[in-house]
PDB file of C-alpha atoms in Angstrom:
ATOM      1  CA  PRO Q  12     121.029 135.519  65.400  1.00  0.00           C
ATOM      2  CA  ARG Q  13     117.650 133.940  66.217  1.00  0.00           C
ATOM      3  CA  ALA Q  14     118.932 130.578  64.974  1.00  0.00           C
ATOM      4  CA  ARG Q  15     122.045 130.931  67.139  1.00  0.00           C
ATOM      5  CA  ARG Q  16     119.875 131.730  70.196  1.00  0.00           C
ATOM      6  CA  ARG Q  17     117.760 128.647  69.533  1.00  0.00           C
ATOM      7  CA  LEU Q  18     120.936 126.564  69.215  1.00  0.00           C
ATOM      8  CA  HIS Q  19     122.280 127.980  72.472  1.00  0.00           C
ATOM      9  CA  VAL Q  20     119.040 127.261  74.315  1.00  0.00           C
ATOM     10  CA  THR Q  21     118.926 123.724  72.901  1.00  0.00           C
ATOM     11  CA  GLU Q  22     122.515 123.071  73.959  1.00  0.00           C
ATOM     12  CA  SER Q  23     121.783 124.385  77.455  1.00  0.00           C
ATOM     13  CA  LEU Q  24     118.716 122.181  77.854  1.00  0.00           C
ATOM     14  CA  THR Q  25     120.614 119.151  76.591  1.00  0.00           C
ATOM     15  CA  TRP Q  26     123.480 119.816  78.974  1.00  0.00           C
ATOM     16  CA  ASN Q  27     121.103 120.273  81.934  1.00  0.00           C
ATOM     17  CA  ARG Q  28     119.405 116.990  81.155  1.00  0.00           C
ATOM     18  CA  CYS Q  29     122.769 115.250  81.034  1.00  0.00           C
ATOM     19  CA  GLU Q  30     123.946 116.628  84.391  1.00  0.00           C
ATOM     20  CA  PRO Q  31     121.908 114.184  86.554  1.00  0.00           C
ATOM     21  CA  ALA Q  32     123.026 111.291  84.363  1.00  0.00           C
ATOM     22  CA  MET Q  33     126.660 112.342  84.667  1.00  0.00           C
ATOM     23  CA  HIS Q  34     126.231 112.737  88.406  1.00  0.00           C
ATOM     24  CA  ASP Q  35     124.759 109.213  88.689  1.00  0.00           C
ATOM     25  CA  PHE Q  36     127.582 107.862  86.532  1.00  0.00           C
ATOM     26  CA  GLU Q  37     130.190 109.422  88.799  1.00  0.00           C
ATOM     27  CA  ASP Q  38     128.458 108.107  91.934  1.00  0.00           C
ATOM     28  CA  THR Q  39     128.309 104.637  90.422  1.00  0.00           C
ATOM     29  CA  TRP Q  40     132.021 104.491  89.716  1.00  0.00           C
ATOM     30  CA  ARG Q  41     132.900 106.121  93.030  1.00  0.00           C
ATOM     31  CA  GLU Q  42     131.062 103.350  94.859  1.00  0.00           C
ATOM     32  CA  LEU Q  43     132.223 100.597  92.510  1.00  0.00           C
ATOM     33  CA  LEU Q  44     135.868 101.445  93.180  1.00  0.00           C
ATOM     34  CA  ASN Q  45     135.393 101.491  96.958  1.00  0.00           C
ATOM     35  CA  PRO Q  46     135.978  97.958  98.343  1.00  0.00           C
ATOM     36  CA  ASP Q  47     134.150  98.697 101.604  1.00  0.00           C
ATOM     37  CA  ILE Q  48     130.997  99.854  99.798  1.00  0.00           C
ATOM     38  CA  VAL Q  49     131.092  96.929  97.360  1.00  0.00           C
ATOM     39  CA  LYS Q  50     131.437  94.386 100.185  1.00  0.00           C
ATOM     40  CA  SER Q  51     128.823  95.958 102.436  1.00  0.00           C
ATOM     41  CA  LYS Q  52     126.215  96.229  99.678  1.00  0.00           C
ATOM     42  CA  PHE Q  53     126.678  92.681  98.456  1.00  0.00           C
ATOM     43  CA  VAL Q  54     126.669  91.288 101.987  1.00  0.00           C
ATOM     44  CA  MET Q  55     123.521  93.168 102.975  1.00  0.00           C
ATOM     45  CA  ILE Q  56     121.636  92.313  99.809  1.00  0.00           C
ATOM     46  CA  GLY Q  57     122.835  88.701 100.042  1.00  0.00           C
ATOM     47  CA  LEU Q  58     121.545  88.418 103.600  1.00  0.00           C
ATOM     48  CA  PHE Q  59     118.234  89.927 102.550  1.00  0.00           C
ATOM     49  CA  LEU Q  60     117.815  87.409  99.721  1.00  0.00           C
ATOM     50  CA  VAL Q  61     118.646  84.506 102.044  1.00  0.00           C
ATOM     51  CA  ALA Q  62     116.181  85.789 104.646  1.00  0.00           C
ATOM     52  CA  TYR Q  63     113.486  86.139 102.007  1.00  0.00           C
ATOM     53  CA  GLU Q  64     113.902  82.540 100.844  1.00  0.00           C
ATOM     54  CA  MET Q  65     113.759  81.400 104.463  1.00  0.00           C
ATOM     55  CA  LEU Q  66     110.551  83.393 104.919  1.00  0.00           C
ATOM     56  CA  VAL Q  67     109.028  81.718 101.861  1.00  0.00           C
ATOM     57  CA  ARG Q  68     109.899  78.269 103.189  1.00  0.00           C
ATOM     58  CA  THR Q  69     108.589  79.165 106.659  1.00  0.00           C
ATOM     59  CA  VAL Q  70     105.280  80.318 105.182  1.00  0.00           C
ATOM     60  CA  ILE Q  71     104.769  77.431 102.747  1.00  0.00           C
ATOM     61  CA  ASP Q  72     106.355  74.326 104.265  1.00  0.00           C
ATOM     62  CA  ARG Q  73     104.794  74.154 107.715  1.00  0.00           C
ATOM     63  CA  PRO Q  74     101.117  74.297 106.656  1.00  0.00           C
ATOM     64  CA  ARG Q  75     101.791  71.770 103.878  1.00  0.00           C
ATOM     65  CA  ASP Q  76     103.579  69.408 106.256  1.00  0.00           C
ATOM     66  CA  PHE Q  77     101.011  69.905 109.021  1.00  0.00           C
ATOM     67  CA  PHE Q  78      98.124  68.863 106.780  1.00  0.00           C
ATOM     68  CA  GLY Q  79     100.148  66.179 104.995  1.00  0.00           C
ATOM     69  CA  ASP Q  80      98.885  62.609 105.176  1.00  0.00           C
ATOM     70  CA  GLU Q  81     101.457  60.845 103.000  1.00  0.00           C
ATOM     71  CA  TRP Q  82     105.248  61.037 103.212  1.00  0.00           C
ATOM     72  CA  THR Q  83     107.840  59.815 100.729  1.00  0.00           C
ATOM     73  CA  GLU Q  84     111.604  59.805 101.035  1.00  0.00           C
ATOM     74  CA  LYS Q  85     111.956  61.588  97.718  1.00  0.00           C
ATOM     75  CA  SER Q  86     109.462  64.465  98.089  1.00  0.00           C
ATOM     76  CA  GLY Q  87     108.587  64.521 101.803  1.00  0.00           C
ATOM     77  CA  TRP Q  88     104.997  65.288 102.767  1.00  0.00           C
ATOM     78  CA  ARG Q  89     102.590  65.317  99.856  1.00  0.00           C
ATOM     79  CA  PRO Q  90      99.782  67.875  99.727  1.00  0.00           C
ATOM     80  CA  SER Q  91      96.602  66.291 101.095  1.00  0.00           C
ATOM     81  CA  LYS Q  92      92.970  66.962 100.294  1.00  0.00           C
ATOM     82  CA  THR Q  93      92.692  68.732 103.636  1.00  0.00           C
ATOM     83  CA  TYR Q  94      95.639  70.970 102.753  1.00  0.00           C
ATOM     84  CA  LYS Q  95      94.026  71.861  99.466  1.00  0.00           C
ATOM     85  CA  SER Q  96      90.667  72.624 101.065  1.00  0.00           C
ATOM     86  CA  GLU Q  97      92.006  74.423 104.149  1.00  0.00           C
ATOM     87  CA  VAL Q  98      94.974  76.316 102.723  1.00  0.00           C
ATOM     88  CA  LEU Q  99      95.157  76.424  98.938  1.00  0.00           C
ATOM     89  CA  LYS Q 100      91.491  77.396  98.601  1.00  0.00           C
ATOM     90  CA  LEU Q 101      92.274  80.631 100.470  1.00  0.00           C
ATOM     91  CA  ASP Q 102      94.390  81.934  97.587  1.00  0.00           C
ATOM     92  CA  PRO Q 103      92.745  85.320  96.839  1.00  0.00           C
ATOM     93  CA  LYS Q 104      93.286  84.739  93.128  1.00  0.00           C
ATOM     94  CA  GLN Q 105      91.644  81.308  93.293  1.00  0.00           C
ATOM     95  CA  LYS Q 106      94.617  79.619  91.639  1.00  0.00           C
ATOM     96  CA  ASN Q 107      95.558  77.306  94.534  1.00  0.00           C
ATOM     97  CA  ASP Q 108      98.907  79.079  94.928  1.00  0.00           C
ATOM     98  CA  SER Q 109     100.763  77.764  97.980  1.00  0.00           C
ATOM     99  CA  TRP Q 110     102.402  81.135  98.796  1.00  0.00           C
ATOM    100  CA  ARG Q 111      99.258  83.250  98.684  1.00  0.00           C
ATOM    101  CA  GLY Q 112      97.112  80.506 100.198  1.00  0.00           C
ATOM    102  CA  SER Q 113      99.510  79.932 103.094  1.00  0.00           C
ATOM    103  CA  LEU Q 114      99.732  83.660 103.841  1.00  0.00           C
ATOM    104  CA  ALA Q 115      95.939  83.874 103.892  1.00  0.00           C
ATOM    105  CA  TRP Q 116      95.749  80.829 106.178  1.00  0.00           C
ATOM    106  CA  LEU Q 117      98.327  82.253 108.600  1.00  0.00           C
ATOM    107  CA  ASN Q 118      96.367  85.495 108.665  1.00  0.00           C
ATOM    108  CA  GLU Q 119      93.115  83.618 109.267  1.00  0.00           C
ATOM    109  CA  MET Q 120      94.757  81.734 112.137  1.00  0.00           C
ATOM    110  CA  GLU Q 121      95.929  85.112 113.534  1.00  0.00           C
ATOM    111  CA  VAL Q 122      99.575  84.109 113.242  1.00  0.00           C
ATOM    112  CA  ILE Q 123     100.267  87.204 111.168  1.00  0.00           C
ATOM    113  CA  THR Q 124      98.359  90.474 110.964  1.00  0.00           C
ATOM    114  CA  THR Q 125      97.164  92.627 108.095  1.00  0.00           C
ATOM    115  CA  ASP Q 126     100.165  94.889 108.707  1.00  0.00           C
ATOM    116  CA  ASP Q 127     102.437  91.856 108.454  1.00  0.00           C
ATOM    117  CA  LEU Q 128     100.891  91.048 105.075  1.00  0.00           C
ATOM    118  CA  LYS Q 129     101.638  94.590 103.906  1.00  0.00           C
ATOM    119  CA  ASP Q 130     105.251  94.204 105.038  1.00  0.00           C
ATOM    120  CA  ILE Q 131     105.533  90.879 103.221  1.00  0.00           C
ATOM    121  CA  ARG Q 132     104.202  92.434 100.015  1.00  0.00           C
ATOM    122  CA  GLU Q 133     106.791  95.211 100.260  1.00  0.00           C
ATOM    123  CA  ILE Q 134     109.565  92.729 101.018  1.00  0.00           C
ATOM    124  CA  THR Q 135     108.521  90.600  98.042  1.00  0.00           C
ATOM    125  CA  GLU Q 136     108.399  93.622  95.741  1.00  0.00           C
ATOM    126  CA  ILE Q 137     111.923  94.702  96.699  1.00  0.00           C
ATOM    127  CA  ARG Q 138     113.200  91.136  96.417  1.00  0.00           C
ATOM    128  CA  ASN Q 139     111.809  90.833  92.882  1.00  0.00           C
ATOM    129  CA  ARG Q 140     113.250  94.211  91.923  1.00  0.00           C
ATOM    130  CA  ILE Q 141     116.677  93.153  93.185  1.00  0.00           C
ATOM    131  CA  ALA Q 142     116.494  89.908  91.218  1.00  0.00           C
ATOM    132  CA  HIS Q 143     115.872  91.816  87.982  1.00  0.00           C
ATOM    133  CA  GLN Q 144     117.962  94.952  88.498  1.00  0.00           C
ATOM    134  CA  LEU Q 145     120.818  93.990  90.783  1.00  0.00           C
ATOM    135  CA  GLY Q 146     123.447  93.863  88.048  1.00  0.00           C
ATOM    136  CA  ASP Q 147     123.107  97.446  86.836  1.00  0.00           C
ATOM    137  CA  LYS Q 148     121.436  99.312  89.707  1.00  0.00           C
ATOM    138  CA  ILE Q 149     123.282  98.294  92.856  1.00  0.00           C
ATOM    139  CA  PHE Q 150     125.827 101.140  92.793  1.00  0.00           C
ATOM    140  CA  GLY Q 151     125.234 104.878  92.621  1.00  0.00           C
ATOM    141  CA  SER Q 152     121.589 104.452  93.617  1.00  0.00           C
ATOM    142  CA  THR Q 153     119.560 105.034  96.771  1.00  0.00           C
ATOM    143  CA  GLN Q 154     116.783 102.612  95.832  1.00  0.00           C
ATOM    144  CA  TRP Q 155     118.295  99.850  97.999  1.00  0.00           C
ATOM    145  CA  ASP Q 156     118.562 102.021 101.114  1.00  0.00           C
ATOM    146  CA  GLU Q 157     115.481 100.324 102.578  1.00  0.00           C
ATOM    147  CA  VAL Q 158     117.012  96.828 102.346  1.00  0.00           C
ATOM    148  CA  PRO Q 159     118.564  96.768 105.874  1.00  0.00           C
ATOM    149  CA  GLU Q 160     115.241  97.743 107.450  1.00  0.00           C
ATOM    150  CA  LEU Q 161     113.319  95.212 105.358  1.00  0.00           C
ATOM    151  CA  PHE Q 162     115.872  92.550 106.272  1.00  0.00           C
ATOM    152  CA  THR Q 163     115.153  93.208 109.944  1.00  0.00           C
ATOM    153  CA  THR Q 164     111.415  93.021 109.289  1.00  0.00           C
ATOM    154  CA  CYS Q 165     111.921  89.756 107.409  1.00  0.00           C
ATOM    155  CA  THR Q 166     113.858  88.180 110.294  1.00  0.00           C
ATOM    156  CA  LYS Q 167     111.142  89.216 112.752  1.00  0.00           C
ATOM    157  CA  LEU Q 168     108.471  87.603 110.585  1.00  0.00           C
ATOM    158  CA  ILE Q 169     110.477  84.373 110.341  1.00  0.00           C
ATOM    159  CA  GLU Q 170     110.786  84.286 114.115  1.00  0.00           C
ATOM    160  CA  LYS Q 171     107.134  85.193 114.680  1.00  0.00           C
ATOM    161  CA  ILE Q 172     105.775  82.469 112.402  1.00  0.00           C
ATOM    162  CA  GLY Q 173     108.315  79.860 113.489  1.00  0.00           C
ATOM    163  CA  LYS Q 174     107.656  80.577 117.159  1.00  0.00           C
ATOM    164  CA  TRP Q 175     103.906  80.126 116.690  1.00  0.00           C
ATOM    165  CA  TRP Q 176     104.435  76.696 115.176  1.00  0.00           C
ATOM    166  CA  ALA Q 177     106.900  75.709 117.897  1.00  0.00           C
ATOM    167  CA  ILE Q 178     104.593  76.731 120.748  1.00  0.00           C
ATOM    168  CA  ASN Q 179     101.211  75.697 119.349  1.00  0.00           C
ATOM    169  CA  VAL Q 180     102.192  72.528 117.496  1.00  0.00           C
ATOM    170  CA  ASP Q 181     105.661  71.168 118.275  1.00  0.00           C
ATOM    171  CA  ILE Q 182     105.580  71.703 122.036  1.00  0.00           C
ATOM    172  CA  ALA Q 183     101.817  71.429 122.504  1.00  0.00           C
ATOM    173  CA  THR Q 184     101.712  67.951 120.963  1.00  0.00           C
ATOM    174  CA  ASP Q 185     104.810  66.529 122.686  1.00  0.00           C
ATOM    175  CA  PRO Q 186     104.179  65.231 126.249  1.00  0.00           C
ATOM    176  CA  ASP Q 187     107.881  65.330 127.098  1.00  0.00           C
ATOM    177  CA  LEU Q 188     108.182  68.987 126.090  1.00  0.00           C
ATOM    178  CA  ILE Q 189     104.949  69.845 127.897  1.00  0.00           C
ATOM    179  CA  ALA Q 190     106.337  68.234 131.049  1.00  0.00           C
ATOM    180  CA  GLN Q 191     109.378  70.511 130.883  1.00  0.00           C
ATOM    181  CA  GLY Q 192     107.164  73.555 131.326  1.00  0.00           C
ATOM    182  CA  ILE Q 193     108.893  75.548 128.601  1.00  0.00           C
ATOM    183  CA  GLU Q 194     108.031  79.245 128.766  1.00  0.00           C
ATOM    184  CA  ASP Q 195     106.865  80.878 125.539  1.00  0.00           C
ATOM    185  CA  HIS Q 196     109.407  83.686 125.793  1.00  0.00           C
ATOM    186  CA  SER Q 197     112.275  81.202 125.846  1.00  0.00           C
ATOM    187  CA  VAL Q 198     111.317  79.604 122.522  1.00  0.00           C
ATOM    188  CA  THR Q 199     113.480  80.514 119.524  1.00  0.00           C
ATOM    189  CA  PRO Q 200     112.969  78.777 116.155  1.00  0.00           C
ATOM    190  CA  VAL Q 201     115.964  76.987 114.666  1.00  0.00           C
ATOM    191  CA  SER Q 202     115.629  79.082 111.507  1.00  0.00           C
ATOM    192  CA  SER Q 203     116.026  82.268 113.552  1.00  0.00           C
ATOM    193  CA  ILE Q 204     119.124  80.915 115.303  1.00  0.00           C
ATOM    194  CA  PHE Q 205     120.640  79.964 111.946  1.00  0.00           C
ATOM    195  CA  LEU Q 206     119.909  83.382 110.460  1.00  0.00           C
ATOM    196  CA  GLU Q 207     121.313  85.170 113.501  1.00  0.00           C
ATOM    197  CA  ILE Q 208     124.580  83.207 113.278  1.00  0.00           C
ATOM    198  CA  LEU Q 209     124.807  83.772 109.529  1.00  0.00           C
ATOM    199  CA  THR Q 210     124.275  87.512 109.994  1.00  0.00           C
ATOM    200  CA  LYS Q 211     126.929  87.816 112.692  1.00  0.00           C
ATOM    201  CA  VAL Q 212     129.461  85.929 110.577  1.00  0.00           C
ATOM    202  CA  ALA Q 213     128.647  87.850 107.385  1.00  0.00           C
ATOM    203  CA  LEU Q 214     128.850  91.253 109.088  1.00  0.00           C
ATOM    204  CA  SER Q 215     131.969  90.406 111.088  1.00  0.00           C
ATOM    205  CA  GLU Q 216     134.990  92.544 110.240  1.00  0.00           C
ATOM    206  CA  ASP Q 217     137.422  89.798 111.188  1.00  0.00           C
ATOM    207  CA  GLU Q 218     139.435  88.423 108.314  1.00  0.00           C
TER     208      GLU Q 218
END
């Protein structure tokens, strides 16, 4: 009788441990077989990944090009000594990484804030998690629920950084643009316009 009780308890514990797994399995297939959920998740995650890559390019390319002193048709602006001393040296890990160095430089120039850096770290963490887990964790899981909000944050950062460059460099160094008296609030970076159009098209319900 004691052995039977132990067996019964063991079976109960095993079954209880399996219940969450079974529940997740059912949720996964329920979502996987729903075309609307499949489309919406892939579209949203796809937009987020595109926005992230645009953020990376916005952060890295402009400082490199701004401090560039040699241009080639094949590779564009080449990193200059000034770029290395003004931007790459700011890499907190002292490895001359263009991503970390550029973020530190933008923060030093007060283009982005400490809170922005925290948002970028969170965005990067989620992006990396998606890249490694997308295939088996996209359905039946709530871990991607923050993606729409992070996508919005990402688009705001792209606009914020791009707008700073447009106002303080592109317009400020062009006499013709200065003469037009362009108001700061009317400036919208091309990257933001592109992303806005892409988002509207991707989220459109028209066939």
